[in-house]
Amino acid sequence: MKQILIIHGPNLNQLGTREPDIYGAKTLTEINEDLSNHAKSLNLQLTFFQSNIEGELVDCIQGTNCDGIIINPAAYTHTSIAIRDAIAGKQLPVIEVHLSNVYQRESFRHHSHVAPVCIGQITGFGATSYLLALSGMADHLNR
Ligand code: DQA
């Protein structure tokens, strides 16, 4: 069974109470549960990681031996060359996810350092963004 690593960046541990009008009412635990259920139907095995610390996210990417990564780098999307370089060094399919539509928001959210080293980006579908990314990853790995 293929192993997919789900990485959540800073402040996503606060989902449910954090700006619910922008990010929705689901908690991170609920999002991960939905992902686990969807993974069963796609015959994928998931592991989860969340950190508010850039270097821990880099260490997690460096250390994985999974088959693909789905990452919401959150604010580090727009600032982190270190996360981009960690992904570039791995030669793994990676999909970038956002709950909100970052292109409808402040201009500092319009640039992603991570997107150029990902196979795709899904933004704006709320918690469903993660499920769409998992379907996309399954399709990519089955090609
Ligand atoms: C986010 C969008 C980012 O701009 C923001 O910093 C986040 C969450 C999203 O999922 O919509 O923390 O990645």
PDB file of C-alpha atoms and ligand atoms in Angstrom:
ATOM      1  CA  MET A   1       0.000   0.000   0.000  1.00  0.00           C
ATOM      2  CA  LYS A   2       1.333   3.456  -0.897  1.00  0.00           C
ATOM      3  CA  GLN A   3       2.157   5.742   2.040  1.00  0.00           C
ATOM      4  CA  ILE A   4       1.148   9.406   1.934  1.00  0.00           C
ATOM      5  CA  LEU A   5       2.435  11.976   4.414  1.00  0.00           C
ATOM      6  CA  ILE A   6       0.041  14.812   5.289  1.00  0.00           C
ATOM      7  CA  ILE A   7       1.866  17.908   6.602  1.00  0.00           C
ATOM      8  CA  HIS A   8       0.096  20.842   8.236  1.00  0.00           C
ATOM      9  CA  GLY A   9       2.040  24.051   8.841  1.00  0.00           C
ATOM     10  CA  PRO A  10       1.775  26.841  11.424  1.00  0.00           C
ATOM     11  CA  ASN A  11      -1.513  27.829  13.084  1.00  0.00           C
ATOM     12  CA  LEU A  12      -3.435  24.972  11.464  1.00  0.00           C
ATOM     13  CA  ASN A  13      -3.581  23.293  14.907  1.00  0.00           C
ATOM     14  CA  GLN A  14      -6.021  26.119  15.739  1.00  0.00           C
ATOM     15  CA  LEU A  15      -8.547  25.241  13.028  1.00  0.00           C
ATOM     16  CA  GLY A  16     -12.117  25.235  14.291  1.00  0.00           C
ATOM     17  CA  THR A  17     -11.646  28.417  16.298  1.00  0.00           C
ATOM     18  CA  ARG A  18      -9.172  30.286  14.051  1.00  0.00           C
ATOM     19  CA  GLU A  19     -10.956  32.761  11.730  1.00  0.00           C
ATOM     20  CA  PRO A  20     -13.744  30.242  10.929  1.00  0.00           C
ATOM     21  CA  ASP A  21     -15.245  32.598   8.333  1.00  0.00           C
ATOM     22  CA  ILE A  22     -12.030  32.120   6.312  1.00  0.00           C
ATOM     23  CA  TYR A  23     -10.905  28.606   7.256  1.00  0.00           C
ATOM     24  CA  GLY A  24     -14.180  26.866   8.172  1.00  0.00           C
ATOM     25  CA  ALA A  25     -15.451  25.246  11.356  1.00  0.00           C
ATOM     26  CA  LYS A  26     -13.701  21.872  11.130  1.00  0.00           C
ATOM     27  CA  THR A  27     -10.870  21.101  13.517  1.00  0.00           C
ATOM     28  CA  LEU A  28      -7.604  19.627  12.298  1.00  0.00           C
ATOM     29  CA  THR A  29      -8.565  16.327  13.943  1.00  0.00           C
ATOM     30  CA  GLU A  30     -11.807  16.269  11.932  1.00  0.00           C
ATOM     31  CA  ILE A  31      -9.961  17.082   8.700  1.00  0.00           C
ATOM     32  CA  ASN A  32      -7.507  14.249   9.389  1.00  0.00           C
ATOM     33  CA  GLU A  33     -10.416  11.861  10.111  1.00  0.00           C
ATOM     34  CA  ASP A  34     -12.059  12.782   6.796  1.00  0.00           C
ATOM     35  CA  LEU A  35      -8.716  12.185   5.056  1.00  0.00           C
ATOM     36  CA  SER A  36      -8.334   8.775   6.732  1.00  0.00           C
ATOM     37  CA  ASN A  37     -11.814   7.724   5.556  1.00  0.00           C
ATOM     38  CA  HIS A  38     -11.110   8.899   1.999  1.00  0.00           C
ATOM     39  CA  ALA A  39      -7.723   7.133   2.040  1.00  0.00           C
ATOM     40  CA  LYS A  40      -9.425   3.767   2.704  1.00  0.00           C
ATOM     41  CA  SER A  41     -11.446   4.066  -0.502  1.00  0.00           C
ATOM     42  CA  LEU A  42      -8.256   4.969  -2.416  1.00  0.00           C
ATOM     43  CA  ASN A  43      -6.200   2.181  -0.811  1.00  0.00           C
ATOM     44  CA  LEU A  44      -3.645   4.625   0.593  1.00  0.00           C
ATOM     45  CA  GLN A  45      -2.049   4.689   4.048  1.00  0.00           C
ATOM     46  CA  LEU A  46      -1.657   8.067   5.736  1.00  0.00           C
ATOM     47  CA  THR A  47       0.632   9.560   8.352  1.00  0.00           C
ATOM     48  CA  PHE A  48       0.086  13.051   9.775  1.00  0.00           C
ATOM     49  CA  PHE A  49       2.415  15.784  10.995  1.00  0.00           C
ATOM     50  CA  GLN A  50       1.713  19.311  12.216  1.00  0.00           C
ATOM     51  CA  SER A  51       4.207  21.903  13.411  1.00  0.00           C
ATOM     52  CA  ASN A  52       4.382  25.631  13.946  1.00  0.00           C
ATOM     53  CA  ILE A  53       8.168  25.525  13.510  1.00  0.00           C
ATOM     54  CA  GLU A  54       9.765  25.866  10.072  1.00  0.00           C
ATOM     55  CA  GLY A  55      12.798  23.682  10.849  1.00  0.00           C
ATOM     56  CA  GLU A  56      10.588  20.848  12.130  1.00  0.00           C
ATOM     57  CA  LEU A  57       8.693  20.898   8.844  1.00  0.00           C
ATOM     58  CA  VAL A  58      12.031  20.729   6.976  1.00  0.00           C
ATOM     59  CA  ASP A  59      13.187  17.810   9.178  1.00  0.00           C
ATOM     60  CA  CYS A  60       9.894  15.987   8.559  1.00  0.00           C
ATOM     61  CA  ILE A  61      10.242  16.345   4.768  1.00  0.00           C
ATOM     62  CA  GLN A  62      13.918  15.297   4.839  1.00  0.00           C
ATOM     63  CA  GLY A  63      13.221  12.246   7.000  1.00  0.00           C
ATOM     64  CA  THR A  64      10.222  10.702   5.295  1.00  0.00           C
ATOM     65  CA  ASN A  65      10.294   7.570   3.177  1.00  0.00           C
ATOM     66  CA  CYS A  66       6.693   7.913   1.998  1.00  0.00           C
ATOM     67  CA  ASP A  67       5.491   7.759  -1.643  1.00  0.00           C
ATOM     68  CA  GLY A  68       3.967  11.250  -1.758  1.00  0.00           C
ATOM     69  CA  ILE A  69       3.373  14.345   0.362  1.00  0.00           C
ATOM     70  CA  ILE A  70       0.325  16.587   0.720  1.00  0.00           C
ATOM     71  CA  ILE A  71       1.333  19.808   2.430  1.00  0.00           C
ATOM     72  CA  ASN A  72      -0.423  22.931   3.615  1.00  0.00           C
ATOM     73  CA  PRO A  73       2.621  25.066   4.449  1.00  0.00           C
ATOM     74  CA  ALA A  74       0.237  27.830   5.684  1.00  0.00           C
ATOM     75  CA  ALA A  75       2.090  31.160   6.098  1.00  0.00           C
ATOM     76  CA  TYR A  76       5.424  29.476   5.250  1.00  0.00           C
ATOM     77  CA  THR A  77       4.080  29.050   1.701  1.00  0.00           C
ATOM     78  CA  HIS A  78       4.795  32.699   1.142  1.00  0.00           C
ATOM     79  CA  THR A  79       8.125  32.972   2.971  1.00  0.00           C
ATOM     80  CA  SER A  80      10.004  29.683   3.160  1.00  0.00           C
ATOM     81  CA  ILE A  81      12.810  28.925   0.737  1.00  0.00           C
ATOM     82  CA  ALA A  82      13.913  26.262   3.263  1.00  0.00           C
ATOM     83  CA  ILE A  83      10.680  24.252   2.817  1.00  0.00           C
ATOM     84  CA  ARG A  84      10.872  24.681  -0.940  1.00  0.00           C
ATOM     85  CA  ASP A  85      14.479  23.388  -0.966  1.00  0.00           C
ATOM     86  CA  ALA A  86      13.573  20.430   1.280  1.00  0.00           C
ATOM     87  CA  ILE A  87      10.841  19.413  -1.193  1.00  0.00           C
ATOM     88  CA  ALA A  88      13.119  19.942  -4.197  1.00  0.00           C
ATOM     89  CA  GLY A  89      15.717  17.668  -2.600  1.00  0.00           C
ATOM     90  CA  LYS A  90      13.312  14.743  -2.148  1.00  0.00           C
ATOM     91  CA  GLN A  91      12.244  13.745  -5.665  1.00  0.00           C
ATOM     92  CA  LEU A  92       8.755  12.890  -4.396  1.00  0.00           C
ATOM     93  CA  PRO A  93       5.358  13.971  -5.739  1.00  0.00           C
ATOM     94  CA  VAL A  94       4.103  16.807  -3.534  1.00  0.00           C
ATOM     95  CA  ILE A  95       0.747  18.611  -3.681  1.00  0.00           C
ATOM     96  CA  GLU A  96       0.294  22.056  -2.073  1.00  0.00           C
ATOM     97  CA  VAL A  97      -3.071  22.633  -0.393  1.00  0.00           C
ATOM     98  CA  HIS A  98      -4.870  25.693   0.987  1.00  0.00           C
ATOM     99  CA  LEU A  99      -8.267  25.910   2.631  1.00  0.00           C
ATOM    100  CA  SER A 100      -8.868  29.497   1.512  1.00  0.00           C
ATOM    101  CA  ASN A 101      -8.459  30.826  -2.023  1.00  0.00           C
ATOM    102  CA  VAL A 102      -5.134  32.569  -1.504  1.00  0.00           C
ATOM    103  CA  TYR A 103      -5.518  34.463  -4.815  1.00  0.00           C
ATOM    104  CA  GLN A 104      -8.673  36.215  -3.548  1.00  0.00           C
ATOM    105  CA  ARG A 105      -6.838  37.459  -0.452  1.00  0.00           C
ATOM    106  CA  GLU A 106      -4.005  39.906   0.359  1.00  0.00           C
ATOM    107  CA  SER A 107      -1.341  40.225  -2.339  1.00  0.00           C
ATOM    108  CA  PHE A 108       1.366  38.808   0.006  1.00  0.00           C
ATOM    109  CA  ARG A 109      -0.500  35.481  -0.213  1.00  0.00           C
ATOM    110  CA  HIS A 110      -0.397  35.403  -4.015  1.00  0.00           C
ATOM    111  CA  HIS A 111       3.161  34.143  -4.222  1.00  0.00           C
ATOM    112  CA  SER A 112       4.118  30.582  -3.285  1.00  0.00           C
ATOM    113  CA  HIS A 113       7.767  29.544  -2.933  1.00  0.00           C
ATOM    114  CA  VAL A 114       6.553  25.940  -2.754  1.00  0.00           C
ATOM    115  CA  ALA A 115       4.301  25.670  -5.827  1.00  0.00           C
ATOM    116  CA  PRO A 116       7.119  25.421  -8.428  1.00  0.00           C
ATOM    117  CA  VAL A 117       8.446  22.230  -6.789  1.00  0.00           C
ATOM    118  CA  CYS A 118       4.982  20.621  -6.471  1.00  0.00           C
ATOM    119  CA  ILE A 119       3.066  18.584  -9.052  1.00  0.00           C
ATOM    120  CA  GLY A 120      -0.005  20.752  -8.353  1.00  0.00           C
ATOM    121  CA  GLN A 121      -1.752  23.191  -6.053  1.00  0.00           C
ATOM    122  CA  ILE A 122      -5.340  23.101  -4.724  1.00  0.00           C
ATOM    123  CA  THR A 123      -6.675  26.260  -3.104  1.00  0.00           C
ATOM    124  CA  GLY A 124     -10.068  27.561  -2.019  1.00  0.00           C
ATOM    125  CA  PHE A 125     -12.268  24.518  -1.354  1.00  0.00           C
ATOM    126  CA  GLY A 126     -12.082  24.571   2.431  1.00  0.00           C
ATOM    127  CA  ALA A 127     -11.469  21.189   4.039  1.00  0.00           C
ATOM    128  CA  THR A 128     -12.405  19.574   0.701  1.00  0.00           C
ATOM    129  CA  SER A 129      -9.100  20.912  -0.715  1.00  0.00           C
ATOM    130  CA  TYR A 130      -7.337  18.136   1.207  1.00  0.00           C
ATOM    131  CA  LEU A 131      -9.670  15.422  -0.138  1.00  0.00           C
ATOM    132  CA  LEU A 132      -9.221  16.682  -3.708  1.00  0.00           C
ATOM    133  CA  ALA A 133      -5.445  16.604  -3.197  1.00  0.00           C
ATOM    134  CA  LEU A 134      -5.621  13.004  -1.960  1.00  0.00           C
ATOM    135  CA  SER A 135      -7.642  11.976  -5.031  1.00  0.00           C
ATOM    136  CA  GLY A 136      -5.102  13.777  -7.223  1.00  0.00           C
ATOM    137  CA  MET A 137      -2.224  12.017  -5.489  1.00  0.00           C
ATOM    138  CA  ALA A 138      -3.885   8.587  -5.921  1.00  0.00           C
ATOM    139  CA  ASP A 139      -4.426   9.300  -9.606  1.00  0.00           C
ATOM    140  CA  HIS A 140      -0.824  10.469 -10.033  1.00  0.00           C
ATOM    141  CA  LEU A 141       0.612   7.379  -8.286  1.00  0.00           C
ATOM    142  CA  ASN A 142      -1.587   5.019 -10.351  1.00  0.00           C
ATOM    143  CA  ARG A 143      -0.507   6.512 -13.687  1.00  0.00           C
TER     144      ARG A 143
HETATM  145  C1  DQA B   1      -3.583  28.907   4.285  1.00  0.00           C
HETATM  146  C2  DQA B   1      -3.395  30.261   3.557  1.00  0.00           C
HETATM  147  C3  DQA B   1      -2.159  30.984   4.084  1.00  0.00           C
HETATM  148  O1  DQA B   1      -1.996  32.212   3.402  1.00  0.00           O
HETATM  149  C4  DQA B   1      -2.317  31.257   5.572  1.00  0.00           C
HETATM  150  O2  DQA B   1      -1.146  31.873   6.079  1.00  0.00           O
HETATM  151  C5  DQA B   1      -2.663  30.045   6.351  1.00  0.00           C
HETATM  152  C6  DQA B   1      -3.610  29.086   5.796  1.00  0.00           C
HETATM  153  C7  DQA B   1      -4.872  28.201   3.873  1.00  0.00           C
HETATM  154  O3  DQA B   1      -4.963  27.002   4.096  1.00  0.00           O
HETATM  155  O4  DQA B   1      -5.803  28.849   3.363  1.00  0.00           O
HETATM  156  O5  DQA B   1      -2.258  29.898   7.503  1.00  0.00           O
HETATM  157  O6  DQA B   1      -2.500  28.062   3.937  1.00  0.00           O
END
